[in-house]
Amino acid sequence: MSEKKHRVSRRQFLTYTLTGVGGFMAAGMLSPMVRMALDPALEATGDSEFVSVGLGEDELTDEPQIVNFQLEIEDAWYTSEQPRSAWIYKDGDEIIALSPICTHLGCTVNWDSNEDYPEQFFCPCHFGRFERDGTNVAGTPPTRPLDVYDVEVRDGMIYLGQINQRS
Amino acid sequence: MKWKVTDIDTYQQAKEYVDTAVIPLIPLQWGKSEKETITMGEFTEYITDRIENQFTGRVFLMPPFTYLKTESSEEKLRRLMEWDAHLFQQGFKYVFYVTSDVAWKSLDKKLPDELIWIPAISSETMNSDQLKKTVEQQTSQIMPLFTGKWQTEPNNRDE
């Protein structure tokens, strides 16, 4: 191929530049659209935040103890701190954190609070009872076990995540 | 349960389990010691909220019963007893009146059901953590009044 043949004609030059500029503009317009379309898919899903309860792993025993913590709730534009509690204990190496909300009608249950039912979670409202692992005692009003929190240990401290229903 | 639309649906499904009404008694007075009066009302609301939170499934927290501090005892009593009779007829077998206003203390005997009087603690000098603790402690002390009451037969309202 000789040098001569490589000369760019005016027509070619214009075609190249216009395609180049046009393509650049199209990309500029399309890329935000593509990003918007993909954005929901890229977003982290269900990865609710873990909250410190201010308790170290070494402070846990096999006896359930109550911890109170604050959870930031975002309701539209309004963010509020809501108090949450959990009954937390060690079962062997596993850490269990149970929600204290009775699955019957939502009263707060207490551990080992009724003399007649030692070593059980007891609901003062309608005498619902749960075993240590949160299983509802048959014959009492609740129909499913206490909900459990996701638990994480970071640097020896306990963090609780989302609440999970069991059936 | 609270005086909320969302709670009334739950109530209707679980009516037979909800047999206790809590009525906060909250005074109004302007021009003289507003601060004390507001402190009373505020504290009563904290306490009743906490009671509701602990006993959600059995207690229905009613809107506050409000009155002028200058209202006569007879009139207040008459009005409150009307509330009480109405709720009792509608299936609330236990009614608790919760207040920080000491004026009710002398009417205690005349009331058809349980009066809970808790001296108000001003939240002014407390941060939110301290306030929460105080309210929790105070409430845990009056919770046995509820569980105890539930062991007994409801009071009769003879007209």
Coordinates of C-alpha atoms in Angstrom, one line a residue:
Chain A
M1 CA 0.0 0.0 0.0
S2 CA 1.4 3.3 -1.0
E3 CA 1.3 6.5 0.9
K4 CA -0.9 8.0 -1.7
K5 CA -3.8 5.6 -1.2
H6 CA -3.9 6.4 2.5
R7 CA -4.9 10.0 2.0
V8 CA -8.1 10.9 3.7
S9 CA -10.6 12.5 1.6
R10 CA -12.8 15.3 2.8
R11 CA -15.9 13.0 2.8
Q12 CA -14.1 10.4 4.8
F13 CA -12.8 12.9 7.3
L14 CA -16.3 14.2 7.9
T15 CA -17.7 10.7 8.2
Y16 CA -15.1 9.8 10.8
T17 CA -15.5 12.9 12.8
L18 CA -19.3 12.8 12.8
T19 CA -19.4 9.1 13.7
G20 CA -16.9 9.7 16.5
V21 CA -18.6 12.7 18.0
G22 CA -22.0 11.1 17.5
G23 CA -20.9 7.9 19.1
F24 CA -19.5 9.9 22.0
M25 CA -22.8 11.7 22.5
A26 CA -24.8 8.6 22.3
A27 CA -22.6 6.9 24.9
G28 CA -23.0 10.0 27.1
M29 CA -26.8 9.7 26.9
L30 CA -27.1 5.9 27.1
S31 CA -24.7 5.2 30.0
P32 CA -26.8 6.9 32.7
M33 CA -29.8 5.1 31.4
V34 CA -28.1 1.7 31.5
R35 CA -26.8 2.5 35.0
M36 CA -30.3 3.4 36.2
A37 CA -31.7 0.2 34.7
L38 CA -29.1 -1.9 36.4
D39 CA -28.9 0.0 39.6
P40 CA -31.6 -2.0 41.6
A41 CA -29.8 -5.2 40.7
L42 CA -26.5 -3.9 41.8
E43 CA -27.8 -2.7 45.2
A44 CA -26.8 -4.8 48.2
T45 CA -29.8 -6.8 49.0
G46 CA -31.2 -7.8 52.4
D47 CA -28.0 -7.1 54.0
S48 CA -29.5 -5.3 57.0
E49 CA -27.1 -3.6 59.3
F50 CA -25.7 -5.1 62.4
V51 CA -26.0 -3.2 65.6
S52 CA -23.7 -3.4 68.6
V53 CA -25.4 -4.3 71.8
G54 CA -22.5 -3.2 73.9
L55 CA -21.8 -6.7 75.3
G56 CA -18.7 -8.7 74.9
E57 CA -18.7 -12.4 73.9
D58 CA -16.9 -13.3 77.1
E59 CA -19.8 -11.7 79.2
L60 CA -22.2 -14.3 77.9
T61 CA -23.2 -17.3 79.9
D62 CA -25.6 -20.2 79.2
E63 CA -28.2 -18.2 81.2
P64 CA -30.2 -15.9 79.0
Q65 CA -29.7 -12.2 79.8
I66 CA -31.6 -9.2 78.5
V67 CA -29.8 -6.6 76.4
N68 CA -31.3 -3.4 75.2
F69 CA -30.1 -1.5 72.1
Q70 CA -31.2 1.2 69.7
L71 CA -32.1 0.5 66.1
E72 CA -32.2 3.2 63.5
I73 CA -35.5 3.0 61.7
E74 CA -35.9 4.9 58.5
D75 CA -39.5 5.7 57.7
A76 CA -39.6 7.7 54.5
W77 CA -37.6 10.9 55.4
Y78 CA -37.9 10.4 59.1
T79 CA -35.2 8.5 60.9
S80 CA -35.8 7.5 64.5
E81 CA -34.1 5.4 67.0
Q82 CA -36.2 2.6 68.3
P83 CA -35.4 0.6 71.4
R84 CA -35.0 -3.1 70.9
S85 CA -34.2 -5.9 73.3
A86 CA -33.0 -9.5 73.0
W87 CA -32.5 -12.4 75.3
I88 CA -29.0 -13.6 74.6
Y89 CA -27.1 -16.6 75.8
K90 CA -24.5 -19.2 74.7
D91 CA -25.5 -22.7 73.7
G92 CA -22.2 -24.5 73.5
D93 CA -20.2 -22.4 71.0
E94 CA -23.3 -20.9 69.4
I95 CA -24.7 -17.6 70.5
I96 CA -28.5 -17.4 70.5
A97 CA -30.3 -14.1 70.6
L98 CA -34.1 -14.3 71.0
S99 CA -36.6 -11.5 70.5
P100 CA -38.5 -11.0 73.8
I101 CA -41.8 -10.3 71.9
C102 CA -44.4 -13.0 72.6
T103 CA -45.5 -14.5 69.3
H104 CA -49.1 -14.6 70.6
L105 CA -50.0 -10.9 70.9
G106 CA -46.8 -9.1 71.4
C107 CA -46.3 -8.8 75.2
T108 CA -42.8 -8.9 76.5
V109 CA -41.6 -12.3 77.8
N110 CA -39.3 -12.8 80.8
W111 CA -36.8 -15.6 81.5
D112 CA -37.4 -17.7 84.6
S113 CA -39.8 -15.2 86.0
N114 CA -42.6 -17.5 87.1
E115 CA -41.9 -19.8 90.0
D116 CA -44.1 -22.5 88.6
Y117 CA -42.2 -22.6 85.3
P118 CA -38.5 -22.3 86.0
E119 CA -36.1 -22.2 83.1
Q120 CA -38.7 -21.0 80.7
F121 CA -39.6 -17.8 79.0
F122 CA -42.9 -16.7 80.5
C123 CA -45.4 -14.2 79.1
P124 CA -47.4 -12.4 81.9
C125 CA -50.3 -11.5 79.7
H126 CA -51.8 -14.9 78.8
F127 CA -49.3 -17.2 80.3
G128 CA -47.6 -18.2 77.1
R129 CA -44.4 -20.2 77.6
F130 CA -41.3 -20.9 75.6
E131 CA -38.4 -23.3 76.2
R132 CA -34.8 -22.0 76.5
D133 CA -34.3 -22.3 72.7
G134 CA -37.5 -20.3 72.1
T135 CA -39.8 -23.2 71.2
N136 CA -43.3 -22.5 72.2
V137 CA -44.7 -24.8 74.8
A138 CA -47.7 -26.7 73.5
G139 CA -51.0 -25.9 75.2
T140 CA -50.1 -22.3 75.8
P141 CA -51.4 -19.5 73.5
P142 CA -48.4 -18.8 71.3
T143 CA -48.4 -20.8 68.1
R144 CA -44.8 -20.3 66.9
P145 CA -41.3 -20.0 68.6
L146 CA -39.8 -16.7 69.6
D147 CA -38.1 -14.9 66.7
V148 CA -34.3 -15.0 66.5
Y149 CA -31.8 -12.3 65.6
D150 CA -28.8 -12.8 63.3
V151 CA -25.7 -12.7 65.5
E152 CA -22.2 -11.6 64.6
V153 CA -19.1 -11.4 66.6
R154 CA -16.7 -8.6 65.7
D155 CA -13.6 -8.1 67.8
G156 CA -15.2 -10.0 70.6
M157 CA -18.3 -7.8 70.7
I158 CA -21.8 -9.0 70.0
Y159 CA -23.7 -7.5 67.0
L160 CA -27.3 -8.3 66.2
G161 CA -28.8 -8.1 62.8
Q162 CA -32.2 -8.7 61.4
I163 CA -35.0 -10.6 63.1
N164 CA -36.1 -13.9 61.6
Q165 CA -39.4 -15.6 62.1
R166 CA -39.4 -19.3 62.6
S167 CA -42.4 -21.6 62.1
Chain B
M1 CA -52.4 -2.0 71.9
K2 CA -52.6 1.7 71.2
W3 CA -55.3 4.1 70.1
K4 CA -54.2 3.6 66.5
V5 CA -56.0 2.4 63.4
T6 CA -53.4 -0.3 62.8
D7 CA -54.0 -1.7 66.3
I8 CA -57.7 -1.9 66.1
D9 CA -57.5 -4.6 63.5
T10 CA -55.3 -6.7 65.7
Y11 CA -57.8 -6.0 68.5
Q12 CA -60.8 -7.2 66.6
Q13 CA -59.1 -10.5 65.9
A14 CA -58.0 -11.0 69.5
K15 CA -60.8 -9.3 71.4
E16 CA -61.1 -12.1 74.0
Y17 CA -57.5 -11.7 75.0
V18 CA -57.6 -7.9 75.5
D19 CA -59.5 -7.3 78.7
T20 CA -57.6 -4.4 80.3
A21 CA -57.9 -0.7 79.6
V22 CA -55.4 1.9 80.7
I23 CA -56.5 5.5 80.9
P24 CA -53.9 8.2 81.5
L25 CA -55.4 11.0 83.6
I26 CA -53.8 14.3 82.5
P27 CA -54.5 17.7 83.9
L28 CA -54.5 21.0 82.1
Q29 CA -53.7 24.4 83.7
W30 CA -52.6 27.6 82.3
G31 CA -51.3 30.8 84.0
K32 CA -50.0 29.1 87.1
S33 CA -47.3 26.4 87.5
E34 CA -47.7 25.2 83.9
K35 CA -44.3 23.5 84.2
E36 CA -45.4 21.1 87.0
T37 CA -48.6 20.4 85.2
I38 CA -46.8 19.5 82.0
T39 CA -44.3 17.4 83.8
M40 CA -47.1 15.4 85.3
G41 CA -48.7 14.8 82.0
E42 CA -45.5 14.0 80.2
F43 CA -44.4 11.5 82.8
T44 CA -47.8 9.8 82.9
E45 CA -47.5 9.4 79.1
Y46 CA -44.1 7.9 79.3
I47 CA -45.2 5.4 82.0
T48 CA -48.4 4.4 80.2
D49 CA -46.5 4.0 76.9
R50 CA -44.1 1.7 78.6
I51 CA -46.9 -0.3 80.2
E52 CA -48.5 -0.7 76.8
N53 CA -45.1 -1.8 75.4
Q54 CA -44.7 -4.5 78.1
F55 CA -48.3 -5.7 78.0
T56 CA -49.2 -5.1 74.4
G57 CA -51.3 -8.2 74.0
R58 CA -53.6 -7.7 76.9
V59 CA -53.7 -3.9 77.6
F60 CA -55.4 -1.3 75.4
L61 CA -54.0 2.2 76.0
M62 CA -56.8 4.7 75.7
P63 CA -56.5 8.3 74.8
P64 CA -55.8 10.5 77.9
F65 CA -58.6 11.6 80.1
T66 CA -58.0 15.3 80.3
Y67 CA -59.4 17.9 82.7
L68 CA -58.9 21.4 84.0
K69 CA -57.2 21.5 87.3
T70 CA -60.0 23.7 88.5
E71 CA -62.6 21.2 87.6
S72 CA -64.4 20.0 90.7
S73 CA -63.7 16.5 92.1
E74 CA -67.3 15.5 91.7
E75 CA -67.4 16.5 88.1
K76 CA -64.1 14.8 87.2
L77 CA -65.2 11.7 89.0
R78 CA -68.5 11.6 87.3
R79 CA -66.9 11.9 83.9
L80 CA -64.3 9.3 84.5
M81 CA -66.8 6.9 85.8
E82 CA -68.7 7.3 82.6
W83 CA -65.6 6.4 80.7
D84 CA -65.1 3.4 83.0
A85 CA -68.7 2.2 82.7
H86 CA -68.6 2.5 78.9
L87 CA -65.3 0.5 78.6
F88 CA -66.5 -2.1 81.1
Q89 CA -69.6 -2.7 79.2
Q90 CA -67.5 -3.1 76.1
G91 CA -65.6 -6.0 77.6
F92 CA -62.7 -4.3 79.4
K93 CA -63.0 -6.1 82.7
Y94 CA -60.1 -4.4 84.2
V95 CA -59.6 -0.6 84.0
F96 CA -56.5 1.1 85.3
Y97 CA -56.3 4.9 85.8
V98 CA -52.7 6.1 85.7
T99 CA -51.8 9.6 86.8
S100 CA -49.2 11.8 88.5
D101 CA -51.7 14.3 89.7
V102 CA -52.0 13.8 93.5
A103 CA -55.6 15.2 93.4
W104 CA -56.8 11.8 92.4
K105 CA -55.4 10.1 95.5
S106 CA -58.2 11.3 97.7
L107 CA -60.7 10.0 95.2
D108 CA -59.2 6.6 95.1
K109 CA -61.9 4.9 97.3
K110 CA -64.7 6.2 95.1
L111 CA -63.2 4.9 91.9
P112 CA -64.7 1.7 90.5
D113 CA -61.3 0.2 89.7
E114 CA -57.5 0.5 90.2
L115 CA -55.8 3.9 90.5
I116 CA -52.1 4.0 90.0
W117 CA -50.5 7.2 91.2
I118 CA -46.8 7.7 90.4
P119 CA -45.1 11.0 91.5
A120 CA -43.8 12.8 88.4
I121 CA -40.1 12.9 87.8
S122 CA -39.0 15.9 85.6
S123 CA -37.2 14.8 82.5
E124 CA -35.7 18.2 82.2
T125 CA -32.3 17.4 83.7
M126 CA -32.1 13.9 82.3
N127 CA -30.6 12.8 79.0
S128 CA -32.5 10.3 77.0
D129 CA -30.7 7.3 78.4
Q130 CA -31.4 8.3 82.0
L131 CA -35.0 9.0 81.2
K132 CA -35.4 5.6 79.6
K133 CA -33.9 3.9 82.6
T134 CA -36.1 5.9 85.1
V135 CA -39.2 5.1 83.1
E136 CA -38.3 1.4 82.9
Q137 CA -37.6 1.2 86.6
Q138 CA -40.8 3.0 87.6
T139 CA -42.8 0.8 85.3
S140 CA -41.3 -2.4 86.4
Q141 CA -42.4 -1.5 89.9
I142 CA -46.0 -1.0 88.9
M143 CA -46.2 -4.0 86.6
P144 CA -46.9 -6.4 89.5
L145 CA -50.1 -4.4 90.1
F146 CA -51.3 -5.6 86.7
T147 CA -50.3 -9.2 86.9
G148 CA -51.7 -9.3 90.5
K149 CA -55.0 -7.8 89.4
W150 CA -55.3 -10.3 86.6
Q151 CA -55.2 -13.1 89.2
T152 CA -58.3 -11.7 90.9
E153 CA -61.9 -11.4 89.8
P154 CA -62.8 -8.1 88.1
N155 CA -64.5 -5.5 90.2
N156 CA -68.2 -5.3 89.9
R157 CA -69.7 -2.1 88.7
D158 CA -73.1 -1.8 90.4
E159 CA -75.1 0.9 88.9

